[in-house]
mmCIF file of C-alpha atoms in Angstrom:
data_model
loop_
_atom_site.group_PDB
_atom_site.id
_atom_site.type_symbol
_atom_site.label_atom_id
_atom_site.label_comp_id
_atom_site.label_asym_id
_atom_site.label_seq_id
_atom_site.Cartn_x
_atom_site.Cartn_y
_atom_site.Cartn_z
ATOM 1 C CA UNK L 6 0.000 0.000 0.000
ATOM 2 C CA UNK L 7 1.095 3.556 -0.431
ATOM 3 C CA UNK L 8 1.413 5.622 2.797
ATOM 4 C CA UNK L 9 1.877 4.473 6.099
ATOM 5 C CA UNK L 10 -1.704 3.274 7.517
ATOM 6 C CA UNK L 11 -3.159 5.590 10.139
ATOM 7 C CA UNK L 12 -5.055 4.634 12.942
ATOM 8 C CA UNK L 13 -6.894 6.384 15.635
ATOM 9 C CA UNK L 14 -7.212 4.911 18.959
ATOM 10 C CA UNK L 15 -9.636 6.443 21.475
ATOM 11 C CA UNK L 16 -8.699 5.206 24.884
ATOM 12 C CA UNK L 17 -8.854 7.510 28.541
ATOM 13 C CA UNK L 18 -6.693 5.006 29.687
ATOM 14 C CA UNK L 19 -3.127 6.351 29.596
ATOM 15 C CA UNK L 20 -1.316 3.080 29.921
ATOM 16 C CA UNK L 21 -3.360 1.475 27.418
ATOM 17 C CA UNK L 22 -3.113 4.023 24.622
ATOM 18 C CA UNK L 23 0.335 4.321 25.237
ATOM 19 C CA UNK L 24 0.820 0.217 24.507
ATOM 20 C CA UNK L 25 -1.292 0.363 21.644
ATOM 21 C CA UNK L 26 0.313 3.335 20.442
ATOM 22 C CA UNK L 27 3.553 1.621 20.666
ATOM 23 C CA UNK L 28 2.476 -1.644 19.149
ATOM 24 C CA UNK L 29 0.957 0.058 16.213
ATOM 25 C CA UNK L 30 4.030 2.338 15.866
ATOM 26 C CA UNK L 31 6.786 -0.470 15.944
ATOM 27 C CA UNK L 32 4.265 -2.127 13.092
ATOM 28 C CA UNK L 33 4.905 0.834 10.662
ATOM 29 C CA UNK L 34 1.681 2.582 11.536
ATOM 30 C CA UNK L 35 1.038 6.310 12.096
ATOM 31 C CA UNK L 36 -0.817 6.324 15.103
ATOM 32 C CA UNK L 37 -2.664 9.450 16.529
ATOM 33 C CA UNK L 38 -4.335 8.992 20.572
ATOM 34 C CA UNK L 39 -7.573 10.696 22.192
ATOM 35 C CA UNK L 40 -8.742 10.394 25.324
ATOM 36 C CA UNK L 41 -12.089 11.939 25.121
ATOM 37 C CA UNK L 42 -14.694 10.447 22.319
ATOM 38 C CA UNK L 43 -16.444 13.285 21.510
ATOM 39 C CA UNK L 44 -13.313 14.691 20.827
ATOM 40 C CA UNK L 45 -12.322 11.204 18.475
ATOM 41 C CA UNK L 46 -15.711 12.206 16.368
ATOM 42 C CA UNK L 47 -14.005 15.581 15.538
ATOM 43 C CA UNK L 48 -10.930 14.168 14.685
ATOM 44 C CA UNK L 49 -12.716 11.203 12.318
ATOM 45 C CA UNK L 50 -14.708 14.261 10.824
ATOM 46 C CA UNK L 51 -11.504 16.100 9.616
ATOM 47 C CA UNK L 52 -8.663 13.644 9.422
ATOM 48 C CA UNK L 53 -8.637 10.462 6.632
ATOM 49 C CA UNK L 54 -8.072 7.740 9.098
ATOM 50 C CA UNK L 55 -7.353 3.829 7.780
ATOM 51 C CA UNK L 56 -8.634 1.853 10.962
ATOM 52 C CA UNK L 57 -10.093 2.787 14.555
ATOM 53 C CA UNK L 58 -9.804 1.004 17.616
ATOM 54 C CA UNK L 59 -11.561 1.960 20.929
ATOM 55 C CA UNK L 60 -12.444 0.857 24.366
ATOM 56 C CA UNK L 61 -15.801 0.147 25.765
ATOM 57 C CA UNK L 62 -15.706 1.951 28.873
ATOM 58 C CA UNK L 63 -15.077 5.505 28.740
ATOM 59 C CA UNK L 64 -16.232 9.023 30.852
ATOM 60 C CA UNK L 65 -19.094 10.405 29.179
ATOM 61 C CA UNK L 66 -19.902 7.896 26.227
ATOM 62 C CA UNK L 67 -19.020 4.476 26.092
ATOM 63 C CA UNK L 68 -17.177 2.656 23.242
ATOM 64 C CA UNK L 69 -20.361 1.356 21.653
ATOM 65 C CA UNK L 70 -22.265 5.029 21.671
ATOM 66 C CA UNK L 71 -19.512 6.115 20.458
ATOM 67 C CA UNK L 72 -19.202 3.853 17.717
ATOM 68 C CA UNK L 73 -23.137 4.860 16.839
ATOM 69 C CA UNK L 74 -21.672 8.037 16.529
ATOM 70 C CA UNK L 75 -18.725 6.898 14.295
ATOM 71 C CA UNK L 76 -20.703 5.025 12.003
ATOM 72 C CA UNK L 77 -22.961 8.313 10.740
ATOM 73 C CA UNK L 78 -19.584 10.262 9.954
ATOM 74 C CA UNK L 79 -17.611 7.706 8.855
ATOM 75 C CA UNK L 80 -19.355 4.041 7.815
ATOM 76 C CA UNK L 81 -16.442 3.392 5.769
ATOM 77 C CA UNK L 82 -13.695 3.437 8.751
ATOM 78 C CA UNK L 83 -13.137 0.174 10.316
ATOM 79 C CA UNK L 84 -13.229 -0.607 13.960
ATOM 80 C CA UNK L 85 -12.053 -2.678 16.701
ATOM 81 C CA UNK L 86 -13.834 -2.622 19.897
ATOM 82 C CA UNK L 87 -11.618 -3.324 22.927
ATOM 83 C CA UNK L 88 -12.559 -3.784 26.875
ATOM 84 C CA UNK L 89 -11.181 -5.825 29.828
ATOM 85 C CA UNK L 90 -14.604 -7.683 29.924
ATOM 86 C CA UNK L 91 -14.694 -11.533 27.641
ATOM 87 C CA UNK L 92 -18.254 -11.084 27.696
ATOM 88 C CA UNK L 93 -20.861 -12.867 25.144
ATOM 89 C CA UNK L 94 -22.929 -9.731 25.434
ATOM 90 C CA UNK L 95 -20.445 -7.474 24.716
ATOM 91 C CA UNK L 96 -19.345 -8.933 21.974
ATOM 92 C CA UNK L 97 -22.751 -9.425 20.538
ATOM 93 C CA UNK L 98 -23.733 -5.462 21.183
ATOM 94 C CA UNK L 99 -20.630 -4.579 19.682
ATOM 95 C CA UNK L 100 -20.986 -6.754 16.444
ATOM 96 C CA UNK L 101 -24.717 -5.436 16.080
ATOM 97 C CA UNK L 102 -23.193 -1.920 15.974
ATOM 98 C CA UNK L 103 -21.200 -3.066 13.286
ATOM 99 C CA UNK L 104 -17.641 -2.973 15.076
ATOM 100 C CA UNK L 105 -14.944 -5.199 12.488
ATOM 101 C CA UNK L 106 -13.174 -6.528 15.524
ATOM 102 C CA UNK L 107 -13.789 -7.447 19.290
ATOM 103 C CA UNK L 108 -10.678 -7.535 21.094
ATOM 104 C CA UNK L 109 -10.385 -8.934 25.075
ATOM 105 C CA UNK L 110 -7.648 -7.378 27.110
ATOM 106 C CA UNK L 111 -4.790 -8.280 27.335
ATOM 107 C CA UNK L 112 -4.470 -8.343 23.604
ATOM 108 C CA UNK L 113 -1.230 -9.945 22.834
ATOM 109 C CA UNK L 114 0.994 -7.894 20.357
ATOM 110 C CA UNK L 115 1.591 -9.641 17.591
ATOM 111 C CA UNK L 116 -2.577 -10.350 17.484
ATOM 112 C CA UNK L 117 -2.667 -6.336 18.042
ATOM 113 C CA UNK L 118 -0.876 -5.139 15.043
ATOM 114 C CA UNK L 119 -1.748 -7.873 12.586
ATOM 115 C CA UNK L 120 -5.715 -7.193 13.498
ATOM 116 C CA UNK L 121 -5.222 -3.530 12.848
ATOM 117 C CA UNK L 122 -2.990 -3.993 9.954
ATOM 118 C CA UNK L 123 -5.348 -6.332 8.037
ATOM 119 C CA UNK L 124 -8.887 -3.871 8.946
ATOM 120 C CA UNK L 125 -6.587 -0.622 7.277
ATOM 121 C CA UNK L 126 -4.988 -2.085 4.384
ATOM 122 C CA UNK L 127 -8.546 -3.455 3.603
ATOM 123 C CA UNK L 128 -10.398 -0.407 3.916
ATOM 124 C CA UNK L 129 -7.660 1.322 1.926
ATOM 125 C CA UNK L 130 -7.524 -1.291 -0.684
ATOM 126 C CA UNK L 131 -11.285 -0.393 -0.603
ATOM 127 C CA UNK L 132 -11.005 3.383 -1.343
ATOM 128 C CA UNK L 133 -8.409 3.081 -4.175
ATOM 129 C CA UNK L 134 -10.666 0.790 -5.959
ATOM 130 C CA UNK L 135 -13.458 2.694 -5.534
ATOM 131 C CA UNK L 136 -14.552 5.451 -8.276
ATOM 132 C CA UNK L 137 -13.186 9.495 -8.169
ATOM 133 C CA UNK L 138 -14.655 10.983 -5.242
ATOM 134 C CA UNK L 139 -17.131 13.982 -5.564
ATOM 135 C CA UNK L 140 -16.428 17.393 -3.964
ATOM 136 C CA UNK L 141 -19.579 19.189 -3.271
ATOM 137 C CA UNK L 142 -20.493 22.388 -1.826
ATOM 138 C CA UNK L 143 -23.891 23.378 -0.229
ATOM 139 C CA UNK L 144 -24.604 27.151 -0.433
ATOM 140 C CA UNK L 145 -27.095 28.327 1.935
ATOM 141 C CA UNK L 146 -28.193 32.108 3.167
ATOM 142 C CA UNK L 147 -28.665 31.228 6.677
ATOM 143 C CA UNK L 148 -27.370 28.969 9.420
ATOM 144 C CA UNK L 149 -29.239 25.422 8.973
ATOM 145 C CA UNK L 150 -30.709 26.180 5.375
ATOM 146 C CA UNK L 151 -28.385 23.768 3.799
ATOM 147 C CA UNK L 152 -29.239 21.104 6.253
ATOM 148 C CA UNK L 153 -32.869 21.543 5.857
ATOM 149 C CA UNK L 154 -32.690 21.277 1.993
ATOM 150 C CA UNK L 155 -29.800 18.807 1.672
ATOM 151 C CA UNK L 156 -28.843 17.702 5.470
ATOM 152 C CA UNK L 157 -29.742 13.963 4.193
ATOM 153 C CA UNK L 158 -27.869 14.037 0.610
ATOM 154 C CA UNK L 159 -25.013 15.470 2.649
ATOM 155 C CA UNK L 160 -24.900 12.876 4.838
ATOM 156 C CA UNK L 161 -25.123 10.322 2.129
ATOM 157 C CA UNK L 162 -21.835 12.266 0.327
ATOM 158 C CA UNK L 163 -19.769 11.636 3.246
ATOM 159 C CA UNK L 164 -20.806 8.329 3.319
ATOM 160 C CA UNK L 165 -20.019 7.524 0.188
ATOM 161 C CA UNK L 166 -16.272 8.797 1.065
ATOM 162 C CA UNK L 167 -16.681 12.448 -0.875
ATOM 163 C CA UNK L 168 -16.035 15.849 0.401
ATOM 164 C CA UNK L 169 -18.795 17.876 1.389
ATOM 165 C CA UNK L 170 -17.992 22.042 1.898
ATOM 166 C CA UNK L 171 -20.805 24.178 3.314
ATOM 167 C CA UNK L 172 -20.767 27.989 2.439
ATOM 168 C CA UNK L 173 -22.953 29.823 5.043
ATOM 169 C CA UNK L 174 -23.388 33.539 3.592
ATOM 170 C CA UNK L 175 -24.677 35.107 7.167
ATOM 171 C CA UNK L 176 -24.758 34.396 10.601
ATOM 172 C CA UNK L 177 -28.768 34.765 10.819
ATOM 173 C CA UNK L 178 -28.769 37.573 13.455
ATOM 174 C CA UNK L 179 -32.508 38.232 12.596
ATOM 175 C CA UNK L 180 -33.304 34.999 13.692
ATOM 176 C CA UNK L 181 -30.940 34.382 17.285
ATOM 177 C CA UNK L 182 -28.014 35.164 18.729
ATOM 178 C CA UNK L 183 -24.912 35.185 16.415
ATOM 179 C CA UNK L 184 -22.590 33.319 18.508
ATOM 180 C CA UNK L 185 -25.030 30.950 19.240
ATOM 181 C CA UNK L 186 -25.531 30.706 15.709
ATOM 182 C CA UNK L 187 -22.173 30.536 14.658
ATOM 183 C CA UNK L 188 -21.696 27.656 17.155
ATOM 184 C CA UNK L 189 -24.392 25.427 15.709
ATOM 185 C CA UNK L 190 -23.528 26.103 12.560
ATOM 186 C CA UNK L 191 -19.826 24.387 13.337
ATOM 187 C CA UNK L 192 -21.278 21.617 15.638
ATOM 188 C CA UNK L 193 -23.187 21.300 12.620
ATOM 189 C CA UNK L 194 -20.763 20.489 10.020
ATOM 190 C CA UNK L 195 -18.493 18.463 12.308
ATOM 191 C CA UNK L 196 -20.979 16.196 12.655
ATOM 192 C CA UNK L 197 -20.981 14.895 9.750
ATOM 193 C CA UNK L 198 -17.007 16.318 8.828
ATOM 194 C CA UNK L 199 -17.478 18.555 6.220
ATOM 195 C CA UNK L 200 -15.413 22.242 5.805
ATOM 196 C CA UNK L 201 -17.303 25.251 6.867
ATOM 197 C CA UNK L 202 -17.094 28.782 5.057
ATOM 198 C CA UNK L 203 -19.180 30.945 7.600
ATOM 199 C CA UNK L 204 -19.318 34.487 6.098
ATOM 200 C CA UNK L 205 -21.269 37.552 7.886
ATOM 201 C CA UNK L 206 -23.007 39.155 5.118
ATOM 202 C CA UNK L 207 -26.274 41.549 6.611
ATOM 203 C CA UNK L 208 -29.192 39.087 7.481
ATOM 204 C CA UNK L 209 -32.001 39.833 4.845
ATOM 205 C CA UNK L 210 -29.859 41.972 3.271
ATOM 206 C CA UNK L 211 -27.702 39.784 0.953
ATOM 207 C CA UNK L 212 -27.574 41.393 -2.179
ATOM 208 C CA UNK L 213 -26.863 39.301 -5.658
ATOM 209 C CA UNK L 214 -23.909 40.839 -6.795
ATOM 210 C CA UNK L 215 -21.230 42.080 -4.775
ATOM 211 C CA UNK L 216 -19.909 40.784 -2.408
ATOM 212 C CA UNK L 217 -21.811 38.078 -2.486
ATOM 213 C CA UNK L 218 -20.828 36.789 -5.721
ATOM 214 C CA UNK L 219 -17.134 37.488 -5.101
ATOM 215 C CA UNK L 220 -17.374 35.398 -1.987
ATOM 216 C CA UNK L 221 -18.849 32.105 -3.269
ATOM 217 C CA UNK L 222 -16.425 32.785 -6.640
ATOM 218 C CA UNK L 223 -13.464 32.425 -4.111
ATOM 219 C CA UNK L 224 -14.960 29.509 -2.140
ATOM 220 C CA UNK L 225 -15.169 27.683 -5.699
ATOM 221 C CA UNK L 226 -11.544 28.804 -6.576
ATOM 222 C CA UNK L 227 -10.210 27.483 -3.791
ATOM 223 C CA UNK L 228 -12.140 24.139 -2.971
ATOM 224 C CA UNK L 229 -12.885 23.335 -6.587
ATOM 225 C CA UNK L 230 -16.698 21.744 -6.493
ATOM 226 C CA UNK L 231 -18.114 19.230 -9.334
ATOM 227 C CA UNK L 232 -21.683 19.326 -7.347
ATOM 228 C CA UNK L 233 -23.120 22.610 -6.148
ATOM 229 C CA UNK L 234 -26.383 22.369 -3.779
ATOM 230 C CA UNK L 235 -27.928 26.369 -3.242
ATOM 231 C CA UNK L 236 -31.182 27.894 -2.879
ATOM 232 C CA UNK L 237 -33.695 28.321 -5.373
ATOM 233 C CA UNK L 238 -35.011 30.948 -7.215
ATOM 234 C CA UNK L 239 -38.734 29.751 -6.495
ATOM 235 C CA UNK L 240 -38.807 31.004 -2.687
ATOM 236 C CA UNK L 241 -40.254 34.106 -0.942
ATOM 237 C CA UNK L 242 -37.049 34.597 1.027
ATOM 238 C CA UNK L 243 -35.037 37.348 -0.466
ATOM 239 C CA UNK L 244 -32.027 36.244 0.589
ATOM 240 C CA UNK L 245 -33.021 32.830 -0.926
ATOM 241 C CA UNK L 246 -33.320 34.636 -4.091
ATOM 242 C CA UNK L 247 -30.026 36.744 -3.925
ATOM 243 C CA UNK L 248 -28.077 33.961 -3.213
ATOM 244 C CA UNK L 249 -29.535 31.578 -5.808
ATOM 245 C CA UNK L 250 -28.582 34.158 -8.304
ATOM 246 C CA UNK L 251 -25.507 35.088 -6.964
ATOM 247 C CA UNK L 252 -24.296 31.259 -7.150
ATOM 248 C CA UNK L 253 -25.910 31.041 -10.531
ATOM 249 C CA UNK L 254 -23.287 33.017 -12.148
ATOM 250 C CA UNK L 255 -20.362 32.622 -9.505
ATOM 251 C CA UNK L 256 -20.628 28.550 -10.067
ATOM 252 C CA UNK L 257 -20.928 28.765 -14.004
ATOM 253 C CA UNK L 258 -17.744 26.250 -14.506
ATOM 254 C CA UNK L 259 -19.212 24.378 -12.184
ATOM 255 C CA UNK L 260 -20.151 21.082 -14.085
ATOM 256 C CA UNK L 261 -23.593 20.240 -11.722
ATOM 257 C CA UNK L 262 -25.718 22.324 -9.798
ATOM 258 C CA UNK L 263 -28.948 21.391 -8.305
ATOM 259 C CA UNK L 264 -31.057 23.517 -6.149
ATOM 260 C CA UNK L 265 -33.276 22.694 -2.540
ATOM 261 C CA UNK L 266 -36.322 23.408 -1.650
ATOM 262 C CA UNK L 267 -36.337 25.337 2.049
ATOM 263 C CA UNK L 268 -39.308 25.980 4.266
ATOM 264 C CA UNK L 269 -40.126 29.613 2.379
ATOM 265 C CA UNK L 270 -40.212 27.484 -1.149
ATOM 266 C CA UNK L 271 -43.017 28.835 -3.209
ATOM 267 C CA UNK L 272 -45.615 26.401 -5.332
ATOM 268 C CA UNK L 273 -42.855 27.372 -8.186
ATOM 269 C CA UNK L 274 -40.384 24.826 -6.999
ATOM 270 C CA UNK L 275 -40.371 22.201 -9.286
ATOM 271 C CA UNK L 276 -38.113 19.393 -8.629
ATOM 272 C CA UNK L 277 -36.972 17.171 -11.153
ATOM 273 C CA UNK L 278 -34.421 14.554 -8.745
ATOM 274 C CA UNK L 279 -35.322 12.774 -6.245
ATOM 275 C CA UNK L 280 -31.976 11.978 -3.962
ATOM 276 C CA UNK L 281 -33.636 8.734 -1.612
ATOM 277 C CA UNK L 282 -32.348 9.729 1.921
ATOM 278 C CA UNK L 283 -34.038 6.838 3.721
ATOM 279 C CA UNK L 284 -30.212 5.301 5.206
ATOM 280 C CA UNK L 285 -29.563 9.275 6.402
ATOM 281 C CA UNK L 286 -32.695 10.653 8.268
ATOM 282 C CA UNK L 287 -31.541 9.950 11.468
ATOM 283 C CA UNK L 288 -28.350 12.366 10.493
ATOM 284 C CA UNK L 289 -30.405 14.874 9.085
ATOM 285 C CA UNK L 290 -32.524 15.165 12.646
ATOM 286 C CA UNK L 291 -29.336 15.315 14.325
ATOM 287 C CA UNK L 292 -27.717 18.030 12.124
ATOM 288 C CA UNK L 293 -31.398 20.043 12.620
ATOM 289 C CA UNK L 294 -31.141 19.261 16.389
ATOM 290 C CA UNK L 295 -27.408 21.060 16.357
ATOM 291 C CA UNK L 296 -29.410 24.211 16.019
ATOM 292 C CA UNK L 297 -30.887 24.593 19.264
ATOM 293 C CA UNK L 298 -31.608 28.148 19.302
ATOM 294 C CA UNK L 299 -33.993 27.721 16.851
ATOM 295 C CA UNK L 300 -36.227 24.483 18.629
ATOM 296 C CA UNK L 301 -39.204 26.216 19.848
ATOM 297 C CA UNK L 302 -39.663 28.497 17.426
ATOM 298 C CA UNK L 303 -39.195 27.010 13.716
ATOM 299 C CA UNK L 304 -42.141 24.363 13.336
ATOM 300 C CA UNK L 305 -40.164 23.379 10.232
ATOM 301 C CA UNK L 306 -36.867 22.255 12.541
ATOM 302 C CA UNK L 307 -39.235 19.474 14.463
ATOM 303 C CA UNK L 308 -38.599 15.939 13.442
ATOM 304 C CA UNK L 309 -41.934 15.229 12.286
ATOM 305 C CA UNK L 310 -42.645 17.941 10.067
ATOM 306 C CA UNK L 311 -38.859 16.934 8.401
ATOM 307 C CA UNK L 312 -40.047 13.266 8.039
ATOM 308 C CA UNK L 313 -43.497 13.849 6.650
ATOM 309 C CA UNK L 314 -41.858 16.021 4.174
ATOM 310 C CA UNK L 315 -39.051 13.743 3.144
ATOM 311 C CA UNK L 316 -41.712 11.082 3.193
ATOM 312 C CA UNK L 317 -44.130 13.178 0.589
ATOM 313 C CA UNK L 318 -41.414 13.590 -2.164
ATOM 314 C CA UNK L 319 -40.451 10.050 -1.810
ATOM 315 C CA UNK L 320 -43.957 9.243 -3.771
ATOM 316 C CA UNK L 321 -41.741 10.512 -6.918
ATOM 317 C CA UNK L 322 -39.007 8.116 -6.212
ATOM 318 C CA UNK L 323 -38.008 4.872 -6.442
ATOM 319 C CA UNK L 324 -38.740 2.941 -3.813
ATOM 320 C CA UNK L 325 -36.900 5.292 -0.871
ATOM 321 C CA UNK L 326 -39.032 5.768 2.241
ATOM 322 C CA UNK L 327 -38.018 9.650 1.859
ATOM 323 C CA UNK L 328 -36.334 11.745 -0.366
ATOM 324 C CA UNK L 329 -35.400 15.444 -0.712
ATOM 325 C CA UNK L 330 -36.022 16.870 -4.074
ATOM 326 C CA UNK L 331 -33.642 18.464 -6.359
ATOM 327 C CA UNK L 332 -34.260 21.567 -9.235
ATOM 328 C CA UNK L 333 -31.444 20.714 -11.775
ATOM 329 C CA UNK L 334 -29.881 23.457 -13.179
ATOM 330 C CA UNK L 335 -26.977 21.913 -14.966
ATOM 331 C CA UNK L 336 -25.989 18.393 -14.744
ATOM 332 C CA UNK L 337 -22.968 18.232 -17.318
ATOM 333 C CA UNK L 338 -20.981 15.506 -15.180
ATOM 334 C CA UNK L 339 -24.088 13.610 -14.888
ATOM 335 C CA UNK L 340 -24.524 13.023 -11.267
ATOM 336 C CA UNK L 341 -27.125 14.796 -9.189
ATOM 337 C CA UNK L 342 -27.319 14.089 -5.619
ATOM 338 C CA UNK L 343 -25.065 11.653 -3.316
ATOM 339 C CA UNK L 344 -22.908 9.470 -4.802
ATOM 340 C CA UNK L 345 -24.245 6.255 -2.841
ATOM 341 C CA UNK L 346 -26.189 3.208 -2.973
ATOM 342 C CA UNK L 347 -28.888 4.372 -1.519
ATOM 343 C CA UNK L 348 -29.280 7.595 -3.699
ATOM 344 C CA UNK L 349 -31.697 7.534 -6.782
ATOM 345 C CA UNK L 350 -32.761 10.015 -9.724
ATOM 346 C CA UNK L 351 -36.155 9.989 -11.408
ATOM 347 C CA UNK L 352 -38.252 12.870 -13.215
ATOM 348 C CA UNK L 353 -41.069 14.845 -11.671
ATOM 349 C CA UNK L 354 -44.257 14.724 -14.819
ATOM 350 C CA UNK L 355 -45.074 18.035 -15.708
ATOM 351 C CA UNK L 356 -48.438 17.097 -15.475
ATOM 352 C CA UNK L 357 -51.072 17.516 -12.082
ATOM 353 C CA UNK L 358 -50.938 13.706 -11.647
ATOM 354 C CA UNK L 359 -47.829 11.952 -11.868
ATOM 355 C CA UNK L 360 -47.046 9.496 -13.911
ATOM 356 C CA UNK L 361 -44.978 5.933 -13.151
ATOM 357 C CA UNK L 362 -41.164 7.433 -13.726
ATOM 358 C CA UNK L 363 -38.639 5.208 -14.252
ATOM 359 C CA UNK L 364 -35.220 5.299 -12.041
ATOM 360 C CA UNK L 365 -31.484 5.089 -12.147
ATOM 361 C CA UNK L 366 -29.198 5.185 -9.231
ATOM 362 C CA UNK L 367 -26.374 7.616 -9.045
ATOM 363 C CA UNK L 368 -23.222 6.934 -10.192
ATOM 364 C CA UNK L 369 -20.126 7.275 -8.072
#
């Protein structure tokens, strides 16, 4: 393989990372330690990791929650589950949460490194036979409008192993607090490790030209998108508006662009892709739930009123439980939406009743 494998081990146990660190190290591995889990999910977010191991018990989140957690980020990363404890039941919980390994402590060496070894070099066997990865980039107005419209395909992106880049063009101050705002908006996108541009253009005052334009032109330049996910021009929101047209022209080398539908959407909004999100709604309530200064107030944000409208636009699908549509502006690379399994494409008739559509899923 090309590269030394690295491996992130989560243990609060000093000794214990420090032997595993060691063992790994000695192996040929790069090896990076955390202590704290929550801290391990940050790090998985940013940092292309071959293999994982972890230990059961831990302050604040045990091994297995924390592998839940793990597996929305990053369902590609193997993982070995360690503990002190040779019990049947933990080793049954941990294979239903889909760790790769179980390892009882003591684990000897030799057992260590070649368990490790053979989960990386799989999983990175894995990624160079897989297809080119996709680089997208979600342009929203607001804090949380991308992960309204296309918190779900996002998801599914990341799972698929692509890189997902979310341009935020204001902090919201008309609707909360800015820090706060700025806050969720980064717990936002590190839960699911994607790169956040957060700009502070004047809530409900984004204009379509200048500045905004040269702003998403220089997030382009420098991250180099083949899928672009923004706003609509069918929605009340001005700022909806300015920014669609803004990222019209600023993403015009851009080879697909698709827009959402958010909550302010008028009847306009035509969707003509249908991206099946039914494997990512539980991360698309948890990237909604990041927003907490909003609960309360946005009847949109609840779970319910998310699920009964991802469930309504599956009808035009393909099968999916629930979808978020797509308005296609250009699809010259011919993919539209995430780049997974689970992901499917179909037309919307033009007609009041729709017609049986026939489906295709997306390419990688």
């Amino acid at each position: 393989m090309d590269g030394a494998l690295h491996v992130l081990v989560v243990d609060d146990d000093p000794d214990t990372a420090l032997f595993v660190r060691t063992v790994l190290q000695r192996g040929g591995m790069t090896v990076t330690t955390c202590a704290d889990p929550l801290e391990a999910l940050a790090l998985a977010g940013r940092v292309e990791f071959d293999a994982a191991i972890t230990d059961i018990e831990m302050p604040g989140m045990t091994g297995l929650e924390f592998l839940d957690r793990l597996r929305q980020a990053r369902p590609d990363l193997p993982v070995a589950v360690m503990t002190a404890h040779a019990s049947v039941d933990y080793a049954v919980d941990a294979l239903r949460r889909q760790a790769d390994e179980f390892l009882v402590k003591p684990v000897p060496k030799d057992t260590l490194a070649a368990t490790i070894r053979r989960l990386a070099e799989t999983a990175q066997a894995k990624r160079a036979a897989a297809p080119q990865r996709q680089t997208v980039l979600a342009i929203g107005a607001h804090p949380d409008d991308v992960e309204i419209g296309v918190g779900g395909t996002l998801a599914a992106h990341r799972s698929a192993g692509d890189q997902v880049v979310i341009l935020t063009l204001s902090r919201g101050a008309r609707g909360g607090e800015v820090d706060d705002r700025q806050n969720e908006s980064l717990a936002a996108a590190e839960l699911i490790g994607a790169r956040l541009f957060l700009e502070d253009l004047e809530d409900t005052r984004i204009s379509p030209m200048d500045p905004t334009m040269s702003i998403i032109e220089r997030v382009v330049s420098e991250v180099r998108p083949t899928i672009v996910y923004t706003h609509s021009a069918n929605d009340r929101h001005q700022d909806h508006r300015a920014v669609h047209q803004a990222a019209s022209v600023a993403t015009r080398s851009v080879p697909t662009v698709a827009c959402f539908q958010s909550p302010s959407a008028t009847i306009d909004f035509r969707p003509s892709r249908f991206v099946d999100i039914t494997g990512f709604t539980r991360t698309k309530l948890d990237l909604l739930k990041s927003f907490r200064s909003q609960a309360g107030i946005r009847a949109y944000l609840e779970d319910d009123f998310v699920l009964a409208t991802a469930r309504y636009w599956s009808r035009y699908g393909s099968g999916g439980r629930y979808c978020e549509p797509l308005e296609v502006v250009r699809d010259a690379g011919g993919v539209v939406g995430a780049t997974s399994d689970s992901a499917f494409q179909t037309s919307l008739p033009t007609s009041a009743t729709p017609s049986p559509t026939t489906t295709e899923p997306f390419g990688v």
